[in-house]
JSON list of C-alpha atoms in Angstrom, two decimals:
[
{"chain": "A", "resi": 1066, "resn": "UNK", "atom": "CA", "xyz": [49.90, 84.41, 4.00]},
{"chain": "A", "resi": 1067, "resn": "UNK", "atom": "CA", "xyz": [47.25, 82.12, 5.85]},
{"chain": "A", "resi": 1068, "resn": "UNK", "atom": "CA", "xyz": [44.49, 84.00, 7.59]},
{"chain": "A", "resi": 1069, "resn": "UNK", "atom": "CA", "xyz": [44.29, 83.46, 11.37]},
{"chain": "A", "resi": 1070, "resn": "UNK", "atom": "CA", "xyz": [41.01, 81.63, 10.83]},
{"chain": "A", "resi": 1071, "resn": "UNK", "atom": "CA", "xyz": [42.78, 79.08, 8.46]},
{"chain": "A", "resi": 1072, "resn": "UNK", "atom": "CA", "xyz": [45.49, 78.70, 11.04]},
{"chain": "A", "resi": 1073, "resn": "UNK", "atom": "CA", "xyz": [42.90, 78.05, 13.77]},
{"chain": "A", "resi": 1074, "resn": "UNK", "atom": "CA", "xyz": [41.15, 75.55, 11.73]},
{"chain": "A", "resi": 1075, "resn": "UNK", "atom": "CA", "xyz": [44.40, 73.66, 11.15]},
{"chain": "A", "resi": 1076, "resn": "UNK", "atom": "CA", "xyz": [45.11, 73.65, 14.90]},
{"chain": "A", "resi": 1077, "resn": "UNK", "atom": "CA", "xyz": [41.59, 72.51, 15.75]},
{"chain": "A", "resi": 1078, "resn": "UNK", "atom": "CA", "xyz": [41.87, 69.53, 13.22]},
{"chain": "A", "resi": 1079, "resn": "UNK", "atom": "CA", "xyz": [45.22, 68.67, 14.66]},
{"chain": "A", "resi": 1080, "resn": "UNK", "atom": "CA", "xyz": [43.78, 68.73, 18.20]},
{"chain": "A", "resi": 1081, "resn": "UNK", "atom": "CA", "xyz": [40.71, 66.64, 17.16]},
{"chain": "A", "resi": 1082, "resn": "UNK", "atom": "CA", "xyz": [42.89, 64.06, 15.41]},
{"chain": "A", "resi": 1083, "resn": "UNK", "atom": "CA", "xyz": [45.26, 63.77, 18.54]},
{"chain": "A", "resi": 1084, "resn": "UNK", "atom": "CA", "xyz": [42.22, 63.42, 20.86]},
{"chain": "A", "resi": 1085, "resn": "UNK", "atom": "CA", "xyz": [40.96, 60.50, 18.75]},
{"chain": "A", "resi": 1086, "resn": "UNK", "atom": "CA", "xyz": [44.39, 58.93, 18.63]},
{"chain": "A", "resi": 1087, "resn": "UNK", "atom": "CA", "xyz": [44.73, 59.19, 22.45]},
{"chain": "A", "resi": 1088, "resn": "UNK", "atom": "CA", "xyz": [41.14, 57.66, 22.77]},
{"chain": "A", "resi": 1089, "resn": "UNK", "atom": "CA", "xyz": [42.10, 54.92, 20.33]},
{"chain": "A", "resi": 1090, "resn": "UNK", "atom": "CA", "xyz": [45.20, 54.04, 22.55]},
{"chain": "A", "resi": 1091, "resn": "UNK", "atom": "CA", "xyz": [43.05, 54.02, 25.74]},
{"chain": "A", "resi": 1092, "resn": "UNK", "atom": "CA", "xyz": [40.62, 51.59, 23.91]},
{"chain": "A", "resi": 1093, "resn": "UNK", "atom": "CA", "xyz": [43.16, 49.44, 22.32]},
{"chain": "A", "resi": 1094, "resn": "UNK", "atom": "CA", "xyz": [45.11, 48.98, 25.66]},
{"chain": "A", "resi": 1095, "resn": "UNK", "atom": "CA", "xyz": [41.81, 48.33, 27.61]},
{"chain": "A", "resi": 1096, "resn": "UNK", "atom": "CA", "xyz": [40.18, 45.76, 25.16]},
{"chain": "A", "resi": 1097, "resn": "UNK", "atom": "CA", "xyz": [42.63, 44.98, 22.52]},
{"chain": "A", "resi": 1098, "resn": "UNK", "atom": "CA", "xyz": [42.39, 45.43, 18.82]},
{"chain": "A", "resi": 1099, "resn": "UNK", "atom": "CA", "xyz": [39.91, 42.87, 17.96]},
{"chain": "A", "resi": 1100, "resn": "UNK", "atom": "CA", "xyz": [37.37, 43.90, 20.58]},
{"chain": "A", "resi": 1101, "resn": "UNK", "atom": "CA", "xyz": [37.80, 47.63, 19.90]},
{"chain": "A", "resi": 1102, "resn": "UNK", "atom": "CA", "xyz": [35.21, 49.25, 17.92]},
{"chain": "A", "resi": 1103, "resn": "UNK", "atom": "CA", "xyz": [35.03, 52.72, 16.35]},
{"chain": "A", "resi": 1104, "resn": "UNK", "atom": "CA", "xyz": [31.76, 53.39, 18.30]},
{"chain": "A", "resi": 1105, "resn": "UNK", "atom": "CA", "xyz": [33.74, 53.00, 21.46]},
{"chain": "A", "resi": 1106, "resn": "UNK", "atom": "CA", "xyz": [36.69, 55.07, 20.42]},
{"chain": "A", "resi": 1107, "resn": "UNK", "atom": "CA", "xyz": [34.25, 57.90, 19.38]},
{"chain": "A", "resi": 1108, "resn": "UNK", "atom": "CA", "xyz": [32.71, 57.73, 22.68]},
{"chain": "A", "resi": 1109, "resn": "UNK", "atom": "CA", "xyz": [35.96, 58.01, 24.51]},
{"chain": "A", "resi": 1110, "resn": "UNK", "atom": "CA", "xyz": [37.30, 60.84, 22.22]},
{"chain": "A", "resi": 1111, "resn": "UNK", "atom": "CA", "xyz": [33.80, 62.54, 22.76]},
{"chain": "A", "resi": 1112, "resn": "UNK", "atom": "CA", "xyz": [33.29, 62.77, 18.98]},
{"chain": "A", "resi": 1113, "resn": "UNK", "atom": "CA", "xyz": [30.65, 61.37, 16.55]},
{"chain": "A", "resi": 1114, "resn": "UNK", "atom": "CA", "xyz": [31.42, 58.24, 14.79]},
{"chain": "A", "resi": 1115, "resn": "UNK", "atom": "CA", "xyz": [31.27, 60.16, 11.61]},
{"chain": "A", "resi": 1116, "resn": "UNK", "atom": "CA", "xyz": [33.95, 62.59, 12.80]},
{"chain": "A", "resi": 1117, "resn": "UNK", "atom": "CA", "xyz": [36.29, 59.53, 13.66]},
{"chain": "A", "resi": 1118, "resn": "UNK", "atom": "CA", "xyz": [35.66, 58.08, 10.09]},
{"chain": "A", "resi": 1119, "resn": "UNK", "atom": "CA", "xyz": [36.43, 61.47, 8.59]},
{"chain": "A", "resi": 1120, "resn": "UNK", "atom": "CA", "xyz": [39.93, 61.28, 10.18]},
{"chain": "A", "resi": 1121, "resn": "UNK", "atom": "CA", "xyz": [40.44, 57.61, 10.01]},
{"chain": "A", "resi": 1122, "resn": "UNK", "atom": "CA", "xyz": [38.55, 55.62, 7.19]},
{"chain": "A", "resi": 1123, "resn": "UNK", "atom": "CA", "xyz": [39.18, 52.31, 9.14]},
{"chain": "A", "resi": 1124, "resn": "UNK", "atom": "CA", "xyz": [40.18, 50.76, 12.30]},
{"chain": "A", "resi": 1125, "resn": "UNK", "atom": "CA", "xyz": [43.54, 49.49, 10.64]},
{"chain": "A", "resi": 1126, "resn": "UNK", "atom": "CA", "xyz": [44.03, 53.14, 9.46]},
{"chain": "A", "resi": 1127, "resn": "UNK", "atom": "CA", "xyz": [43.56, 54.21, 13.11]},
{"chain": "A", "resi": 1128, "resn": "UNK", "atom": "CA", "xyz": [45.99, 51.48, 14.29]},
{"chain": "A", "resi": 1129, "resn": "UNK", "atom": "CA", "xyz": [48.73, 52.58, 11.79]},
{"chain": "A", "resi": 1130, "resn": "UNK", "atom": "CA", "xyz": [48.34, 56.16, 12.95]},
{"chain": "A", "resi": 1131, "resn": "UNK", "atom": "CA", "xyz": [48.93, 55.03, 16.60]},
{"chain": "A", "resi": 1132, "resn": "UNK", "atom": "CA", "xyz": [52.12, 53.07, 15.44]},
{"chain": "A", "resi": 1133, "resn": "UNK", "atom": "CA", "xyz": [53.19, 56.22, 13.79]},
{"chain": "A", "resi": 1134, "resn": "UNK", "atom": "CA", "xyz": [52.63, 58.30, 16.75]},
{"chain": "A", "resi": 1135, "resn": "UNK", "atom": "CA", "xyz": [54.45, 55.91, 19.00]},
{"chain": "A", "resi": 1136, "resn": "UNK", "atom": "CA", "xyz": [57.54, 55.70, 16.64]},
{"chain": "A", "resi": 1137, "resn": "UNK", "atom": "CA", "xyz": [57.69, 59.65, 16.44]},
{"chain": "A", "resi": 1138, "resn": "UNK", "atom": "CA", "xyz": [57.67, 59.64, 20.25]},
{"chain": "A", "resi": 1139, "resn": "UNK", "atom": "CA", "xyz": [60.51, 57.09, 20.42]},
{"chain": "A", "resi": 1140, "resn": "UNK", "atom": "CA", "xyz": [62.40, 58.95, 17.78]},
{"chain": "A", "resi": 1141, "resn": "UNK", "atom": "CA", "xyz": [62.11, 62.26, 19.70]},
{"chain": "A", "resi": 1142, "resn": "UNK", "atom": "CA", "xyz": [63.22, 60.53, 22.99]},
{"chain": "A", "resi": 1143, "resn": "UNK", "atom": "CA", "xyz": [66.21, 58.77, 21.37]},
{"chain": "A", "resi": 1144, "resn": "UNK", "atom": "CA", "xyz": [67.28, 61.73, 19.10]},
{"chain": "A", "resi": 1145, "resn": "UNK", "atom": "CA", "xyz": [70.66, 62.01, 20.86]},
{"chain": "A", "resi": 1146, "resn": "UNK", "atom": "CA", "xyz": [73.23, 64.12, 19.05]},
{"chain": "A", "resi": 1147, "resn": "UNK", "atom": "CA", "xyz": [76.90, 62.83, 18.78]},
{"chain": "A", "resi": 1148, "resn": "UNK", "atom": "CA", "xyz": [79.30, 65.20, 20.65]},
{"chain": "A", "resi": 1149, "resn": "UNK", "atom": "CA", "xyz": [83.11, 64.90, 20.12]},
{"chain": "A", "resi": 1150, "resn": "UNK", "atom": "CA", "xyz": [83.78, 66.57, 23.35]},
{"chain": "A", "resi": 1151, "resn": "UNK", "atom": "CA", "xyz": [81.98, 63.98, 25.46]},
{"chain": "A", "resi": 1152, "resn": "UNK", "atom": "CA", "xyz": [83.26, 60.23, 26.28]},
{"chain": "A", "resi": 1153, "resn": "UNK", "atom": "CA", "xyz": [81.76, 57.43, 24.23]},
{"chain": "A", "resi": 1154, "resn": "UNK", "atom": "CA", "xyz": [80.75, 55.84, 27.74]},
{"chain": "A", "resi": 1155, "resn": "UNK", "atom": "CA", "xyz": [78.52, 58.94, 28.55]},
{"chain": "A", "resi": 1156, "resn": "UNK", "atom": "CA", "xyz": [76.84, 59.11, 25.33]},
{"chain": "A", "resi": 1157, "resn": "UNK", "atom": "CA", "xyz": [76.17, 55.41, 24.87]},
{"chain": "A", "resi": 1158, "resn": "UNK", "atom": "CA", "xyz": [74.83, 55.61, 28.49]},
{"chain": "A", "resi": 1159, "resn": "UNK", "atom": "CA", "xyz": [72.41, 58.12, 27.29]},
{"chain": "A", "resi": 1160, "resn": "UNK", "atom": "CA", "xyz": [70.77, 55.66, 24.92]},
{"chain": "A", "resi": 1161, "resn": "UNK", "atom": "CA", "xyz": [70.44, 53.35, 27.65]},
{"chain": "A", "resi": 1162, "resn": "UNK", "atom": "CA", "xyz": [68.87, 55.88, 30.10]},
{"chain": "A", "resi": 1163, "resn": "UNK", "atom": "CA", "xyz": [66.35, 56.64, 27.32]},
{"chain": "A", "resi": 1164, "resn": "UNK", "atom": "CA", "xyz": [65.30, 53.00, 27.13]},
{"chain": "A", "resi": 1165, "resn": "UNK", "atom": "CA", "xyz": [65.10, 52.69, 30.97]},
{"chain": "A", "resi": 1166, "resn": "UNK", "atom": "CA", "xyz": [62.86, 55.67, 30.77]},
{"chain": "A", "resi": 1167, "resn": "UNK", "atom": "CA", "xyz": [60.63, 53.98, 28.19]},
{"chain": "A", "resi": 1168, "resn": "UNK", "atom": "CA", "xyz": [60.31, 50.62, 30.20]},
{"chain": "A", "resi": 1169, "resn": "UNK", "atom": "CA", "xyz": [59.37, 52.78, 33.30]},
{"chain": "A", "resi": 1170, "resn": "UNK", "atom": "CA", "xyz": [56.54, 54.34, 31.44]},
{"chain": "A", "resi": 1171, "resn": "UNK", "atom": "CA", "xyz": [53.32, 52.18, 31.93]},
{"chain": "A", "resi": 1172, "resn": "UNK", "atom": "CA", "xyz": [51.72, 53.69, 28.90]},
{"chain": "A", "resi": 1173, "resn": "UNK", "atom": "CA", "xyz": [54.59, 53.25, 26.58]},
{"chain": "A", "resi": 1174, "resn": "UNK", "atom": "CA", "xyz": [54.95, 49.58, 27.82]},
{"chain": "A", "resi": 1175, "resn": "UNK", "atom": "CA", "xyz": [51.40, 48.95, 27.49]},
{"chain": "A", "resi": 1176, "resn": "UNK", "atom": "CA", "xyz": [51.58, 50.02, 23.78]},
{"chain": "A", "resi": 1177, "resn": "UNK", "atom": "CA", "xyz": [54.66, 47.88, 23.05]},
{"chain": "A", "resi": 1178, "resn": "UNK", "atom": "CA", "xyz": [52.80, 44.87, 24.65]},
{"chain": "A", "resi": 1179, "resn": "UNK", "atom": "CA", "xyz": [49.64, 45.60, 22.54]},
{"chain": "A", "resi": 1180, "resn": "UNK", "atom": "CA", "xyz": [51.74, 45.90, 19.32]},
{"chain": "A", "resi": 1181, "resn": "UNK", "atom": "CA", "xyz": [53.56, 42.64, 20.02]},
{"chain": "A", "resi": 1182, "resn": "UNK", "atom": "CA", "xyz": [50.03, 40.95, 20.05]},
{"chain": "A", "resi": 1183, "resn": "UNK", "atom": "CA", "xyz": [48.94, 42.98, 16.99]},
{"chain": "A", "resi": 1184, "resn": "UNK", "atom": "CA", "xyz": [51.98, 42.14, 14.85]},
{"chain": "A", "resi": 1185, "resn": "UNK", "atom": "CA", "xyz": [51.60, 38.39, 15.61]},
{"chain": "A", "resi": 1186, "resn": "UNK", "atom": "CA", "xyz": [48.07, 38.53, 14.43]},
{"chain": "A", "resi": 1187, "resn": "UNK", "atom": "CA", "xyz": [48.49, 40.83, 11.51]},
{"chain": "A", "resi": 1188, "resn": "UNK", "atom": "CA", "xyz": [52.04, 40.15, 9.98]},
{"chain": "A", "resi": 1189, "resn": "UNK", "atom": "CA", "xyz": [51.09, 42.70, 7.10]},
{"chain": "A", "resi": 1190, "resn": "UNK", "atom": "CA", "xyz": [51.03, 45.50, 9.50]},
{"chain": "A", "resi": 1191, "resn": "UNK", "atom": "CA", "xyz": [54.10, 44.19, 11.21]},
{"chain": "A", "resi": 1192, "resn": "UNK", "atom": "CA", "xyz": [55.97, 44.13, 7.79]},
{"chain": "A", "resi": 1193, "resn": "UNK", "atom": "CA", "xyz": [54.74, 47.73, 7.26]},
{"chain": "A", "resi": 1194, "resn": "UNK", "atom": "CA", "xyz": [55.96, 49.08, 10.49]},
{"chain": "A", "resi": 1195, "resn": "UNK", "atom": "CA", "xyz": [59.42, 47.33, 10.11]},
{"chain": "A", "resi": 1196, "resn": "UNK", "atom": "CA", "xyz": [59.81, 48.64, 6.59]},
{"chain": "A", "resi": 1197, "resn": "UNK", "atom": "CA", "xyz": [58.95, 52.19, 7.64]},
{"chain": "A", "resi": 1198, "resn": "UNK", "atom": "CA", "xyz": [61.53, 51.95, 10.59]},
{"chain": "A", "resi": 1199, "resn": "UNK", "atom": "CA", "xyz": [64.19, 50.54, 8.24]},
{"chain": "A", "resi": 1200, "resn": "UNK", "atom": "CA", "xyz": [63.68, 53.38, 5.75]},
{"chain": "A", "resi": 1201, "resn": "UNK", "atom": "CA", "xyz": [64.53, 56.00, 8.20]},
{"chain": "A", "resi": 1202, "resn": "UNK", "atom": "CA", "xyz": [67.94, 56.49, 10.03]},
{"chain": "A", "resi": 1203, "resn": "UNK", "atom": "CA", "xyz": [67.01, 56.61, 13.74]},
{"chain": "A", "resi": 1204, "resn": "UNK", "atom": "CA", "xyz": [68.80, 58.51, 16.32]},
{"chain": "A", "resi": 1205, "resn": "UNK", "atom": "CA", "xyz": [71.09, 55.74, 17.42]},
{"chain": "A", "resi": 1206, "resn": "UNK", "atom": "CA", "xyz": [72.24, 54.92, 13.87]},
{"chain": "A", "resi": 1207, "resn": "UNK", "atom": "CA", "xyz": [72.75, 58.70, 13.25]},
{"chain": "A", "resi": 1208, "resn": "UNK", "atom": "CA", "xyz": [74.96, 58.72, 16.32]},
{"chain": "A", "resi": 1209, "resn": "UNK", "atom": "CA", "xyz": [76.93, 55.68, 15.31]},
{"chain": "A", "resi": 1210, "resn": "UNK", "atom": "CA", "xyz": [77.42, 57.21, 11.80]},
{"chain": "A", "resi": 1211, "resn": "UNK", "atom": "CA", "xyz": [78.73, 60.42, 13.44]},
{"chain": "A", "resi": 1212, "resn": "UNK", "atom": "CA", "xyz": [80.95, 58.29, 15.76]},
{"chain": "A", "resi": 1213, "resn": "UNK", "atom": "CA", "xyz": [82.41, 56.41, 12.77]},
{"chain": "A", "resi": 1214, "resn": "UNK", "atom": "CA", "xyz": [83.04, 59.66, 10.80]},
{"chain": "A", "resi": 1215, "resn": "UNK", "atom": "CA", "xyz": [84.83, 61.03, 13.98]},
{"chain": "A", "resi": 1216, "resn": "UNK", "atom": "CA", "xyz": [87.27, 58.06, 14.15]},
{"chain": "A", "resi": 1217, "resn": "UNK", "atom": "CA", "xyz": [85.72, 56.54, 17.33]},
{"chain": "A", "resi": 1218, "resn": "UNK", "atom": "CA", "xyz": [84.44, 53.34, 15.99]},
{"chain": "A", "resi": 1219, "resn": "UNK", "atom": "CA", "xyz": [86.63, 50.31, 15.03]},
{"chain": "A", "resi": 1220, "resn": "UNK", "atom": "CA", "xyz": [84.33, 49.58, 12.05]},
{"chain": "A", "resi": 1221, "resn": "UNK", "atom": "CA", "xyz": [83.07, 51.11, 8.99]},
{"chain": "A", "resi": 1222, "resn": "UNK", "atom": "CA", "xyz": [79.81, 49.25, 9.32]},
{"chain": "A", "resi": 1223, "resn": "UNK", "atom": "CA", "xyz": [78.05, 51.66, 11.70]},
{"chain": "A", "resi": 1224, "resn": "UNK", "atom": "CA", "xyz": [74.69, 50.17, 10.84]},
{"chain": "A", "resi": 1225, "resn": "UNK", "atom": "CA", "xyz": [75.76, 46.84, 12.16]},
{"chain": "A", "resi": 1226, "resn": "UNK", "atom": "CA", "xyz": [77.19, 48.39, 15.18]},
{"chain": "A", "resi": 1227, "resn": "UNK", "atom": "CA", "xyz": [73.84, 50.12, 15.92]},
{"chain": "A", "resi": 1228, "resn": "UNK", "atom": "CA", "xyz": [71.92, 46.76, 15.49]},
{"chain": "A", "resi": 1229, "resn": "UNK", "atom": "CA", "xyz": [74.44, 45.15, 17.95]},
{"chain": "A", "resi": 1230, "resn": "UNK", "atom": "CA", "xyz": [74.07, 48.03, 20.71]},
{"chain": "A", "resi": 1231, "resn": "UNK", "atom": "CA", "xyz": [70.30, 47.99, 20.27]},
{"chain": "A", "resi": 1232, "resn": "UNK", "atom": "CA", "xyz": [70.12, 44.28, 20.62]},
{"chain": "A", "resi": 1233, "resn": "UNK", "atom": "CA", "xyz": [72.09, 44.56, 23.86]},
{"chain": "A", "resi": 1234, "resn": "UNK", "atom": "CA", "xyz": [69.66, 47.19, 25.26]},
{"chain": "A", "resi": 1235, "resn": "UNK", "atom": "CA", "xyz": [66.66, 45.31, 24.24]},
{"chain": "A", "resi": 1236, "resn": "UNK", "atom": "CA", "xyz": [67.74, 42.03, 25.52]},
{"chain": "A", "resi": 1237, "resn": "UNK", "atom": "CA", "xyz": [68.77, 43.65, 28.91]},
{"chain": "A", "resi": 1238, "resn": "UNK", "atom": "CA", "xyz": [65.88, 46.02, 29.39]},
{"chain": "A", "resi": 1239, "resn": "UNK", "atom": "CA", "xyz": [63.03, 46.12, 26.89]},
{"chain": "A", "resi": 1240, "resn": "UNK", "atom": "CA", "xyz": [61.97, 42.40, 26.33]},
{"chain": "A", "resi": 1241, "resn": "UNK", "atom": "CA", "xyz": [62.40, 41.44, 29.90]},
{"chain": "A", "resi": 1242, "resn": "UNK", "atom": "CA", "xyz": [59.95, 44.15, 30.78]},
{"chain": "A", "resi": 1243, "resn": "UNK", "atom": "CA", "xyz": [57.64, 43.29, 28.01]},
{"chain": "A", "resi": 1244, "resn": "UNK", "atom": "CA", "xyz": [57.21, 39.66, 29.16]},
{"chain": "A", "resi": 1245, "resn": "UNK", "atom": "CA", "xyz": [57.87, 39.82, 32.77]},
{"chain": "A", "resi": 1246, "resn": "UNK", "atom": "CA", "xyz": [55.89, 42.84, 33.68]},
{"chain": "A", "resi": 1247, "resn": "UNK", "atom": "CA", "xyz": [56.92, 45.73, 35.74]},
{"chain": "A", "resi": 1248, "resn": "UNK", "atom": "CA", "xyz": [60.56, 46.69, 35.30]},
{"chain": "A", "resi": 1249, "resn": "UNK", "atom": "CA", "xyz": [62.73, 46.06, 38.23]},
{"chain": "A", "resi": 1250, "resn": "UNK", "atom": "CA", "xyz": [65.72, 48.48, 38.42]},
{"chain": "A", "resi": 1251, "resn": "UNK", "atom": "CA", "xyz": [67.74, 46.46, 41.03]},
{"chain": "A", "resi": 1252, "resn": "UNK", "atom": "CA", "xyz": [70.63, 46.16, 38.79]},
{"chain": "A", "resi": 1253, "resn": "UNK", "atom": "CA", "xyz": [69.92, 48.46, 36.13]},
{"chain": "A", "resi": 1254, "resn": "UNK", "atom": "CA", "xyz": [73.13, 50.35, 36.51]},
{"chain": "A", "resi": 1255, "resn": "UNK", "atom": "CA", "xyz": [75.28, 47.11, 36.58]},
{"chain": "A", "resi": 1256, "resn": "UNK", "atom": "CA", "xyz": [73.73, 46.14, 33.40]},
{"chain": "A", "resi": 1257, "resn": "UNK", "atom": "CA", "xyz": [74.13, 49.65, 31.89]},
{"chain": "A", "resi": 1258, "resn": "UNK", "atom": "CA", "xyz": [77.78, 49.55, 32.57]},
{"chain": "A", "resi": 1259, "resn": "UNK", "atom": "CA", "xyz": [78.39, 46.05, 31.35]},
{"chain": "A", "resi": 1260, "resn": "UNK", "atom": "CA", "xyz": [76.50, 46.75, 28.13]},
{"chain": "A", "resi": 1261, "resn": "UNK", "atom": "CA", "xyz": [78.73, 49.82, 27.60]},
{"chain": "A", "resi": 1262, "resn": "UNK", "atom": "CA", "xyz": [81.90, 47.70, 28.34]},
{"chain": "A", "resi": 1263, "resn": "UNK", "atom": "CA", "xyz": [80.95, 44.82, 26.14]},
{"chain": "A", "resi": 1264, "resn": "UNK", "atom": "CA", "xyz": [80.08, 47.08, 23.14]},
{"chain": "A", "resi": 1265, "resn": "UNK", "atom": "CA", "xyz": [83.22, 49.08, 23.38]},
{"chain": "A", "resi": 1266, "resn": "UNK", "atom": "CA", "xyz": [85.46, 45.98, 23.85]},
{"chain": "A", "resi": 1267, "resn": "UNK", "atom": "CA", "xyz": [84.34, 45.17, 20.30]},
{"chain": "A", "resi": 1268, "resn": "UNK", "atom": "CA", "xyz": [83.66, 48.59, 18.74]},
{"chain": "A", "resi": 1269, "resn": "UNK", "atom": "CA", "xyz": [85.70, 50.97, 20.72]},
{"chain": "A", "resi": 1270, "resn": "UNK", "atom": "CA", "xyz": [88.65, 52.20, 18.74]},
{"chain": "A", "resi": 1271, "resn": "UNK", "atom": "CA", "xyz": [91.11, 52.80, 21.67]},
{"chain": "A", "resi": 1272, "resn": "UNK", "atom": "CA", "xyz": [90.54, 49.37, 22.94]},
{"chain": "A", "resi": 1273, "resn": "UNK", "atom": "CA", "xyz": [91.08, 47.82, 19.61]},
{"chain": "A", "resi": 1274, "resn": "UNK", "atom": "CA", "xyz": [94.24, 49.91, 19.02]},
{"chain": "A", "resi": 1275, "resn": "UNK", "atom": "CA", "xyz": [95.52, 48.73, 22.35]},
{"chain": "A", "resi": 1276, "resn": "UNK", "atom": "CA", "xyz": [94.69, 45.07, 21.37]},
{"chain": "A", "resi": 1277, "resn": "UNK", "atom": "CA", "xyz": [96.83, 45.50, 18.18]},
{"chain": "A", "resi": 1278, "resn": "UNK", "atom": "CA", "xyz": [99.70, 46.99, 20.02]},
{"chain": "A", "resi": 1279, "resn": "UNK", "atom": "CA", "xyz": [99.74, 44.08, 22.49]},
{"chain": "A", "resi": 1280, "resn": "UNK", "atom": "CA", "xyz": [99.83, 41.53, 19.59]},
{"chain": "A", "resi": 1281, "resn": "UNK", "atom": "CA", "xyz": [102.36, 43.43, 17.71]},
{"chain": "A", "resi": 1282, "resn": "UNK", "atom": "CA", "xyz": [104.62, 43.48, 20.91]}
]
């Protein structure tokens, strides 16, 4: 068993690492990646430059850690388990509500805008981030997989269904908020219902079965 001292040391290191990451996010959002310096990040983190380099050998490594942290936060937010006892409409609505929560969060939206600019300037980092995202089954894909196994999707290609639903949400909420500034929720509920209806018109099993019966009649 590890000693209390060893456990405390691990907690201290984790706390310091998180402090440096939070400082990096503040600096990146304030001055951008190109203008950010490890000196400035160390100052905001109230740490020595040597300490920052001990945790992150370069500014790019620090950026990668920020991306990983952001992705983990998004995964936690959108890790919505499938339930056979709830309607498809309600559960799909949970994913849309999660995205609305993201676009209403100034820090998260600031990170997304920042990453868009970074990915344009550093396509190698963009490829790494996309590859890491593709290698893991996210909450929505897992949900679609479970819905397919439960016989609630009118397709075996749950990955494509996940991509389609994600694109609908992104087009309605995420990208307008990225490029147009502050999120306006004036028609959010109308958009939410239309996205769900549109998706289920193509992938909802009951609707597809009703169409087949109508054609046969």
